[in-house]
PDB file of C-alpha atoms and ligand atoms in Angstrom:
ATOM      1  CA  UNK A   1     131.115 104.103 -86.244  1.00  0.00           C
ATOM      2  CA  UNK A   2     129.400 102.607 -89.135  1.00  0.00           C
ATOM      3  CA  UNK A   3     126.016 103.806 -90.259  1.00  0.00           C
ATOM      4  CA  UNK A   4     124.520 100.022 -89.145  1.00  0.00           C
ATOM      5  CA  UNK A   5     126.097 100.669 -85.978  1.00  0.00           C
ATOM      6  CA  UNK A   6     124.657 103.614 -85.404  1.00  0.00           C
ATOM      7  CA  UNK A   7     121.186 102.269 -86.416  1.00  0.00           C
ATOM      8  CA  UNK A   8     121.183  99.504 -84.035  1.00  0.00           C
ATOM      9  CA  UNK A   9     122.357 101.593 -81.209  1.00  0.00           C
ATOM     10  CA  UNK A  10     120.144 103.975 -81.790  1.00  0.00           C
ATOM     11  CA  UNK A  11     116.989 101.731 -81.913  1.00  0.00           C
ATOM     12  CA  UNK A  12     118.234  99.990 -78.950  1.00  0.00           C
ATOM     13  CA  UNK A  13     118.527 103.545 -77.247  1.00  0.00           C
ATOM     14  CA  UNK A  14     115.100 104.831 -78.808  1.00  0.00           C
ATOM     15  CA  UNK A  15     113.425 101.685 -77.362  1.00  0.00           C
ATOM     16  CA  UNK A  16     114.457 101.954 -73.764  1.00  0.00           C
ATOM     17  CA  UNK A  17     113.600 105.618 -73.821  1.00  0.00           C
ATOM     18  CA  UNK A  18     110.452 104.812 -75.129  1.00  0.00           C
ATOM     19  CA  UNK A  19     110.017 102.444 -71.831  1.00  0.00           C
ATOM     20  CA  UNK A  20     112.049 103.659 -69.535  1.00  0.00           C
ATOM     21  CA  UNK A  21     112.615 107.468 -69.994  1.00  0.00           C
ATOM     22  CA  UNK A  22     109.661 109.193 -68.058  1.00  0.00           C
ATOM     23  CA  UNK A  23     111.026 106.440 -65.081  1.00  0.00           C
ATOM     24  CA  UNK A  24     113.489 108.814 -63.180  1.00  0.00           C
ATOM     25  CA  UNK A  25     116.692 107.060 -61.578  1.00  0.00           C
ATOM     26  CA  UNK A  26     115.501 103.872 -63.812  1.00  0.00           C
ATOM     27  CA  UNK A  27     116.384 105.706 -66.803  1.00  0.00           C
ATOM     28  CA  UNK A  28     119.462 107.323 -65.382  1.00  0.00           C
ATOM     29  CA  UNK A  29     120.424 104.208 -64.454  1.00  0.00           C
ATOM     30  CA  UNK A  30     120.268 102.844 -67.436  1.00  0.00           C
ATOM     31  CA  UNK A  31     121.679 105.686 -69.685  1.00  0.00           C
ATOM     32  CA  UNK A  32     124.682 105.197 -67.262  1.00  0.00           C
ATOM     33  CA  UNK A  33     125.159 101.318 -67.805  1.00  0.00           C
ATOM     34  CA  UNK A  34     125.082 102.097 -71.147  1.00  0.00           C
ATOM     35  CA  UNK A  35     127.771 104.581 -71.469  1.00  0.00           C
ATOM     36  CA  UNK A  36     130.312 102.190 -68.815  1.00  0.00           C
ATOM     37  CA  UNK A  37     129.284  99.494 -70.912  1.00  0.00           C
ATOM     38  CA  UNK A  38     130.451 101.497 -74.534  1.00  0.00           C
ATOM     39  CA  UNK A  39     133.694 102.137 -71.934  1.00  0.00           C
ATOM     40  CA  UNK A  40     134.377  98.736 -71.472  1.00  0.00           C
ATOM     41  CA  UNK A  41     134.031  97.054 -74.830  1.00  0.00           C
ATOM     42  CA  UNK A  42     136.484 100.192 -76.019  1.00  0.00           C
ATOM     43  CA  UNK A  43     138.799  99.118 -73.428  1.00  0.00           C
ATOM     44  CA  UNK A  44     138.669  95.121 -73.917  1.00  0.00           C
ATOM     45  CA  UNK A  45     138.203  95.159 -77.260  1.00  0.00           C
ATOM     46  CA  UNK A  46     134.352  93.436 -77.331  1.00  0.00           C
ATOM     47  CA  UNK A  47     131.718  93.347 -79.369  1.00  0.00           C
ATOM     48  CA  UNK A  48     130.141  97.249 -78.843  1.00  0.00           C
ATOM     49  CA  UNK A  49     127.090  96.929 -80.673  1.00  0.00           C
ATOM     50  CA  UNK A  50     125.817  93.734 -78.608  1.00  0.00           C
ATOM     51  CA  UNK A  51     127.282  94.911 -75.539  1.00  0.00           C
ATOM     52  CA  UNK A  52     126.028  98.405 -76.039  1.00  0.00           C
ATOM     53  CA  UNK A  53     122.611  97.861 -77.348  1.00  0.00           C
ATOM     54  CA  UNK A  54     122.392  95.074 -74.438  1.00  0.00           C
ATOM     55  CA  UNK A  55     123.147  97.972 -71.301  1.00  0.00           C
ATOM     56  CA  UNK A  56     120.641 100.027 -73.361  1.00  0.00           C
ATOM     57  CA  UNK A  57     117.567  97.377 -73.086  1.00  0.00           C
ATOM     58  CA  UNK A  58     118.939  95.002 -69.801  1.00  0.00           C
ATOM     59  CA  UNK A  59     116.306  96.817 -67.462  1.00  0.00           C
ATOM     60  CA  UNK A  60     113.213  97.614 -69.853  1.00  0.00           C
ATOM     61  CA  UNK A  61     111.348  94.885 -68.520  1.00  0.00           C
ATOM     62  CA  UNK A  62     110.596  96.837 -65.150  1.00  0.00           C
ATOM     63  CA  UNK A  63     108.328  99.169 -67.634  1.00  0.00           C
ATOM     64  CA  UNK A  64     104.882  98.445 -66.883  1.00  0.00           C
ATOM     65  CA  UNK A  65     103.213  97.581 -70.460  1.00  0.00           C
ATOM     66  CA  UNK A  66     106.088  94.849 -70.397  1.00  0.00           C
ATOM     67  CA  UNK A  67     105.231  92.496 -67.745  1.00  0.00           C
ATOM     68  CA  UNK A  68     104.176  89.254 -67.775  1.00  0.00           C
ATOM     69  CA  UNK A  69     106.071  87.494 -65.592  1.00  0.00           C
ATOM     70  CA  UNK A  70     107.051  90.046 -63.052  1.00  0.00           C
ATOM     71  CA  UNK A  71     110.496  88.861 -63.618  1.00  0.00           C
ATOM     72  CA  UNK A  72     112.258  91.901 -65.173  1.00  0.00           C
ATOM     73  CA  UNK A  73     115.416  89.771 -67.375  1.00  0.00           C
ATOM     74  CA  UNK A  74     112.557  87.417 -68.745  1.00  0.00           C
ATOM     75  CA  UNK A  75     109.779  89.859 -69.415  1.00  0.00           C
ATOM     76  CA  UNK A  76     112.653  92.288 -71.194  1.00  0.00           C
ATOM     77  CA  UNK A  77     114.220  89.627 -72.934  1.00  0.00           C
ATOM     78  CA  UNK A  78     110.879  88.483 -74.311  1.00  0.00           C
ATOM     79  CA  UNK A  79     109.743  91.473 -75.309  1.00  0.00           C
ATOM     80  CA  UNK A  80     113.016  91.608 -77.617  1.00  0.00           C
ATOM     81  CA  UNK A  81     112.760  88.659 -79.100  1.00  0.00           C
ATOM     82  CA  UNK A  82     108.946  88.739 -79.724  1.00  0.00           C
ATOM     83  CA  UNK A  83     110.353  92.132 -81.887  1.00  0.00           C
ATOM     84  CA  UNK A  84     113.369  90.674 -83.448  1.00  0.00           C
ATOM     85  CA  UNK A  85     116.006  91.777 -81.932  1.00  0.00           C
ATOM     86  CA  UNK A  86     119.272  89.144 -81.747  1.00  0.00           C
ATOM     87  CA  UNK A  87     119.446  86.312 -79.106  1.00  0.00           C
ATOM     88  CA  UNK A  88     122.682  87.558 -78.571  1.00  0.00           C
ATOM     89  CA  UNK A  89     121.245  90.658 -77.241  1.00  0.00           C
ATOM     90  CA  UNK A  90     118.144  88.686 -75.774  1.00  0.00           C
ATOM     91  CA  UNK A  91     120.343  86.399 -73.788  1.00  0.00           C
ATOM     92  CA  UNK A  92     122.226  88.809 -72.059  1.00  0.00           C
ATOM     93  CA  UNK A  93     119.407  90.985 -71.309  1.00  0.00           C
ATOM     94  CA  UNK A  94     117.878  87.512 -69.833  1.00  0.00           C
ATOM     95  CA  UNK A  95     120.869  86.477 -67.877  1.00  0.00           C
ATOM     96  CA  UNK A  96     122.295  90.029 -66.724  1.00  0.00           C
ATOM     97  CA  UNK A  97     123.852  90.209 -62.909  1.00  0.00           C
ATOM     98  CA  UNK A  98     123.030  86.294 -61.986  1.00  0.00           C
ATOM     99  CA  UNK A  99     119.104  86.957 -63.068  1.00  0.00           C
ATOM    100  CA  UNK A 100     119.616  82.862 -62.966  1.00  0.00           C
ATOM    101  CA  UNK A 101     119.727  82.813 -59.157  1.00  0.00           C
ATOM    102  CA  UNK A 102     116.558  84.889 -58.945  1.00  0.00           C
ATOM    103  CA  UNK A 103     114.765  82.951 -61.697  1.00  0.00           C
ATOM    104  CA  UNK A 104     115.393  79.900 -59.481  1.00  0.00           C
ATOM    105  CA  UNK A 105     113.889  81.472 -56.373  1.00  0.00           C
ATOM    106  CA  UNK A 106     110.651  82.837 -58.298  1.00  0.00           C
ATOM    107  CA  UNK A 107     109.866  79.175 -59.917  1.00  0.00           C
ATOM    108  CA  UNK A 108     111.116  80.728 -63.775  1.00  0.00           C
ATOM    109  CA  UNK A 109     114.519  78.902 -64.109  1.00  0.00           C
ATOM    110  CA  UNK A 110     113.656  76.402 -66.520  1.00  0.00           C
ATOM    111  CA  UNK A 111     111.562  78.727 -68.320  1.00  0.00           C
ATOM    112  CA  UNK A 112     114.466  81.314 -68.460  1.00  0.00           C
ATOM    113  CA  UNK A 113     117.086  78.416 -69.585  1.00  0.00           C
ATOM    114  CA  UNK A 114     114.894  76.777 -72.176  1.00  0.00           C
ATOM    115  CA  UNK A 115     114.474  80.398 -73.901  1.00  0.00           C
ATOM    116  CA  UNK A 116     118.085  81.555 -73.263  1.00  0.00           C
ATOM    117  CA  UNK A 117     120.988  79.400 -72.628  1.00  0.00           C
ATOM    118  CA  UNK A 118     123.334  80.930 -70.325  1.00  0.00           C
ATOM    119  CA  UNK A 119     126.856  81.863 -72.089  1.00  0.00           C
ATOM    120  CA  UNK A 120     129.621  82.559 -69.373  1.00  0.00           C
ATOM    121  CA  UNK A 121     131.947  84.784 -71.250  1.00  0.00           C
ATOM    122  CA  UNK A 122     133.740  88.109 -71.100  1.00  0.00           C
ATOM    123  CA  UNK A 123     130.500  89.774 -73.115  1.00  0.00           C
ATOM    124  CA  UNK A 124     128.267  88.564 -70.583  1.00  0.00           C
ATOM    125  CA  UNK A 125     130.733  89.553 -67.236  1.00  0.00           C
ATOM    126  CA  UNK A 126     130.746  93.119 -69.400  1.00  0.00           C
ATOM    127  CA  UNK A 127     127.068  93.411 -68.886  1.00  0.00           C
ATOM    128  CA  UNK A 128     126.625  92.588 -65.415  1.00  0.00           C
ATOM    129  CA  UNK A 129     130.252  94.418 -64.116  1.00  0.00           C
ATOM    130  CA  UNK A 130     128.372  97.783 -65.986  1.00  0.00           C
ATOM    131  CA  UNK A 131     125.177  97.184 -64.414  1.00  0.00           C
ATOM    132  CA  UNK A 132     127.170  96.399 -60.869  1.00  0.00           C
ATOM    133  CA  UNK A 133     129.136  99.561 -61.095  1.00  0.00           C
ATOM    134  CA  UNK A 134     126.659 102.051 -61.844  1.00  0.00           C
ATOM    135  CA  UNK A 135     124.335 102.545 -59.063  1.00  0.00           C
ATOM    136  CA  UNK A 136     120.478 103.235 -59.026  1.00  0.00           C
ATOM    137  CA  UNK A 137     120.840 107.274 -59.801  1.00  0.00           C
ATOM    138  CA  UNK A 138     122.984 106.039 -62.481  1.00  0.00           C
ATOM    139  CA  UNK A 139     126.264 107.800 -60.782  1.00  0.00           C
ATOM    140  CA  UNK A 140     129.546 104.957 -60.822  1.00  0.00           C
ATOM    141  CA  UNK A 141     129.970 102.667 -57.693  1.00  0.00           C
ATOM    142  CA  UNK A 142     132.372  99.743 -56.791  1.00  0.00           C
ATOM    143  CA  UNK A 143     130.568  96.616 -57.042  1.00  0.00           C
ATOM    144  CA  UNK A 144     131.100  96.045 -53.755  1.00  0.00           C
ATOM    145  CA  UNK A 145     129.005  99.409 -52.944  1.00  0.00           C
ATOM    146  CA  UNK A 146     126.542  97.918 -55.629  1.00  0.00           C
ATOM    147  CA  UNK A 147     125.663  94.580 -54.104  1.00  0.00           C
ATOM    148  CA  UNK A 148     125.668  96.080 -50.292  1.00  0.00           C
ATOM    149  CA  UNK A 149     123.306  99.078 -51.723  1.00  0.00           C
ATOM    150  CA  UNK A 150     121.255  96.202 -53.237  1.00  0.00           C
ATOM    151  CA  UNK A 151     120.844  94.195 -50.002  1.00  0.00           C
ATOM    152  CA  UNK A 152     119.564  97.035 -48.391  1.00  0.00           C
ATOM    153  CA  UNK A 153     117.498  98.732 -50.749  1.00  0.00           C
ATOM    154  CA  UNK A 154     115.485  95.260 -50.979  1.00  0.00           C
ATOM    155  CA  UNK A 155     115.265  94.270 -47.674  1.00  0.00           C
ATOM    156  CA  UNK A 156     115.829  91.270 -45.620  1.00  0.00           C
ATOM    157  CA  UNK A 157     113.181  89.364 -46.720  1.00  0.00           C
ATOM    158  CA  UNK A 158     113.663  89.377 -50.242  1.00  0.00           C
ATOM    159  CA  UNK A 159     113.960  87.199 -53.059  1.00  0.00           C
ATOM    160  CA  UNK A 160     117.450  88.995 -53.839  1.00  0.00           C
ATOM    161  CA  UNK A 161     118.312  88.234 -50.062  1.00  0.00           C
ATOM    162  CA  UNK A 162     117.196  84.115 -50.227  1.00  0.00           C
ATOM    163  CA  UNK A 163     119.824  83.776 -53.273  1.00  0.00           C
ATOM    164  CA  UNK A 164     122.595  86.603 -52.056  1.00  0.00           C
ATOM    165  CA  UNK A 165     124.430  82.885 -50.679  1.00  0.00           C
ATOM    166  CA  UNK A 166     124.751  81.984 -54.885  1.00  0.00           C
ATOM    167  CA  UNK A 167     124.313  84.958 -56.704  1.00  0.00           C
ATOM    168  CA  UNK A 168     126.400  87.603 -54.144  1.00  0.00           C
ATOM    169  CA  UNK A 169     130.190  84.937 -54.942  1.00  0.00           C
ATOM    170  CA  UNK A 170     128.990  84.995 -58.426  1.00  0.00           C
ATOM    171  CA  UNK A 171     128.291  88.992 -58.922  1.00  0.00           C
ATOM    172  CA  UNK A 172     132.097  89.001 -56.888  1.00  0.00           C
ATOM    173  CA  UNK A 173     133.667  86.529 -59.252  1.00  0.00           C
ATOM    174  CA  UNK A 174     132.642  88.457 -62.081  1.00  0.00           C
ATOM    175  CA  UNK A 175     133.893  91.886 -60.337  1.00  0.00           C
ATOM    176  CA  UNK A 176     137.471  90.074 -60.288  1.00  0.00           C
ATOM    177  CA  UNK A 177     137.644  88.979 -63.852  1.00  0.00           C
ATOM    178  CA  UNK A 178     136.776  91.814 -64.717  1.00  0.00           C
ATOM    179  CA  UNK A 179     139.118  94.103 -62.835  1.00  0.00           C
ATOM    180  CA  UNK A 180     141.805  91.701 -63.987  1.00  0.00           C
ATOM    181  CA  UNK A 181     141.516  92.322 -67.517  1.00  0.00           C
ATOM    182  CA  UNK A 182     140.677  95.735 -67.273  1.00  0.00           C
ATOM    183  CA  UNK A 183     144.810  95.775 -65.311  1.00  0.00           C
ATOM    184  CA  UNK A 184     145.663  93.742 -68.609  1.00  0.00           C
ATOM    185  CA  UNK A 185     144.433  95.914 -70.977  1.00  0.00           C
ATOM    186  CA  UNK A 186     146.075  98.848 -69.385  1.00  0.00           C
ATOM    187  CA  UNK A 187     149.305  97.027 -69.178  1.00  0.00           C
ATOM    188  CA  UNK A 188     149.117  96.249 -72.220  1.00  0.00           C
ATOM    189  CA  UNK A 189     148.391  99.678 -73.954  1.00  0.00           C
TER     190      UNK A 189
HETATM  191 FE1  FE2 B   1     120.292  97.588 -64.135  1.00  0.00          FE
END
């Protein structure tokens, strides 16, 4: 690992502890999306620093002295570009596990979009399927665990609920693309 590797990593790492480390499961949460997200660039051969430093900071906008919005993608993702970290990084933090869907249902969609275009590729899929496979404690779940966990940890009546219809096929899509390549990539090694 290079030394700017490192660096990055470990600013992206010292940053969400800074936020999130005194928050319990939020931080173990998040210390686990990190390290499936390390495992799967290894294993598919993506970018590790973006991906990486991405799981590190996807959920810092739930800290407190971060929101504006109330919206956790868009408050996190702001708060990284306002400090110069990458869109690259920025984007994915803003769009991680169908944040779209919500944005829609909470009135921020266009205000999401205009800030960070939504890229559909296998970096992206990366973030959410770590994210969807480590659970709130931060131990490793299917996806399918995930999303049902999700749906019943917020309820009925919430906003995740209203969009489950859009976002639930989508966080399922991305669960079988990535499952598929990960079968590739073990074929192939
Ligand atoms: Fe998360």
């Amino acid at each position: 690992m290079s030394v700017q590797t490192r660096a990055f990593l470990t600013a992206a790492q010292q940053l969400a502890s800074d936020y999130l480390g005194a928050m319990g499961n939020r931080w173990r949460h998040t210390q686990g999306v990190a390290e499936r997200a390390g495992e799967l660039a290894d294993a598919l051969g993506l970018d590790h620093d973006t991906l990486v430093a991405a799981a590190w900071l996807h959920d810092i906008g739930y800290a407190a002295p971060l929101k504006v919005t109330g919206f956790h993608p868009l408050d996190g993702a702001d708060h990284l570009t306002a400090h110069g970290w990458p869109l690259s990084v920025a984007a994915r933090v803003a769009h991680h596990s169908g944040a779209r869907y919500v944005a829609a249902a909470r009135g921020l969609r266009e205000r999401l979009l205009a800030s960070y275009p939504y890229e559909e590729n296998v970096l992206s899929d990366a973030l959410t399927y770590a994210d969807q496979t480590v659970g709130p404690d931060g131990g490793r779940v299917t996806a399918t665990e995930r999303h049902e966990e999700m749906l019943l940890r917020h309820g009925p009546e919430s906003v995740n609920a209203q969009v489950d219809h859009l976002r639930g096929p989508f966080l399922a899509a991305v669960a079988e693309r990535m499952e598929a390549a990960l079968r590739r990539s073990r074929i192939a090694s």
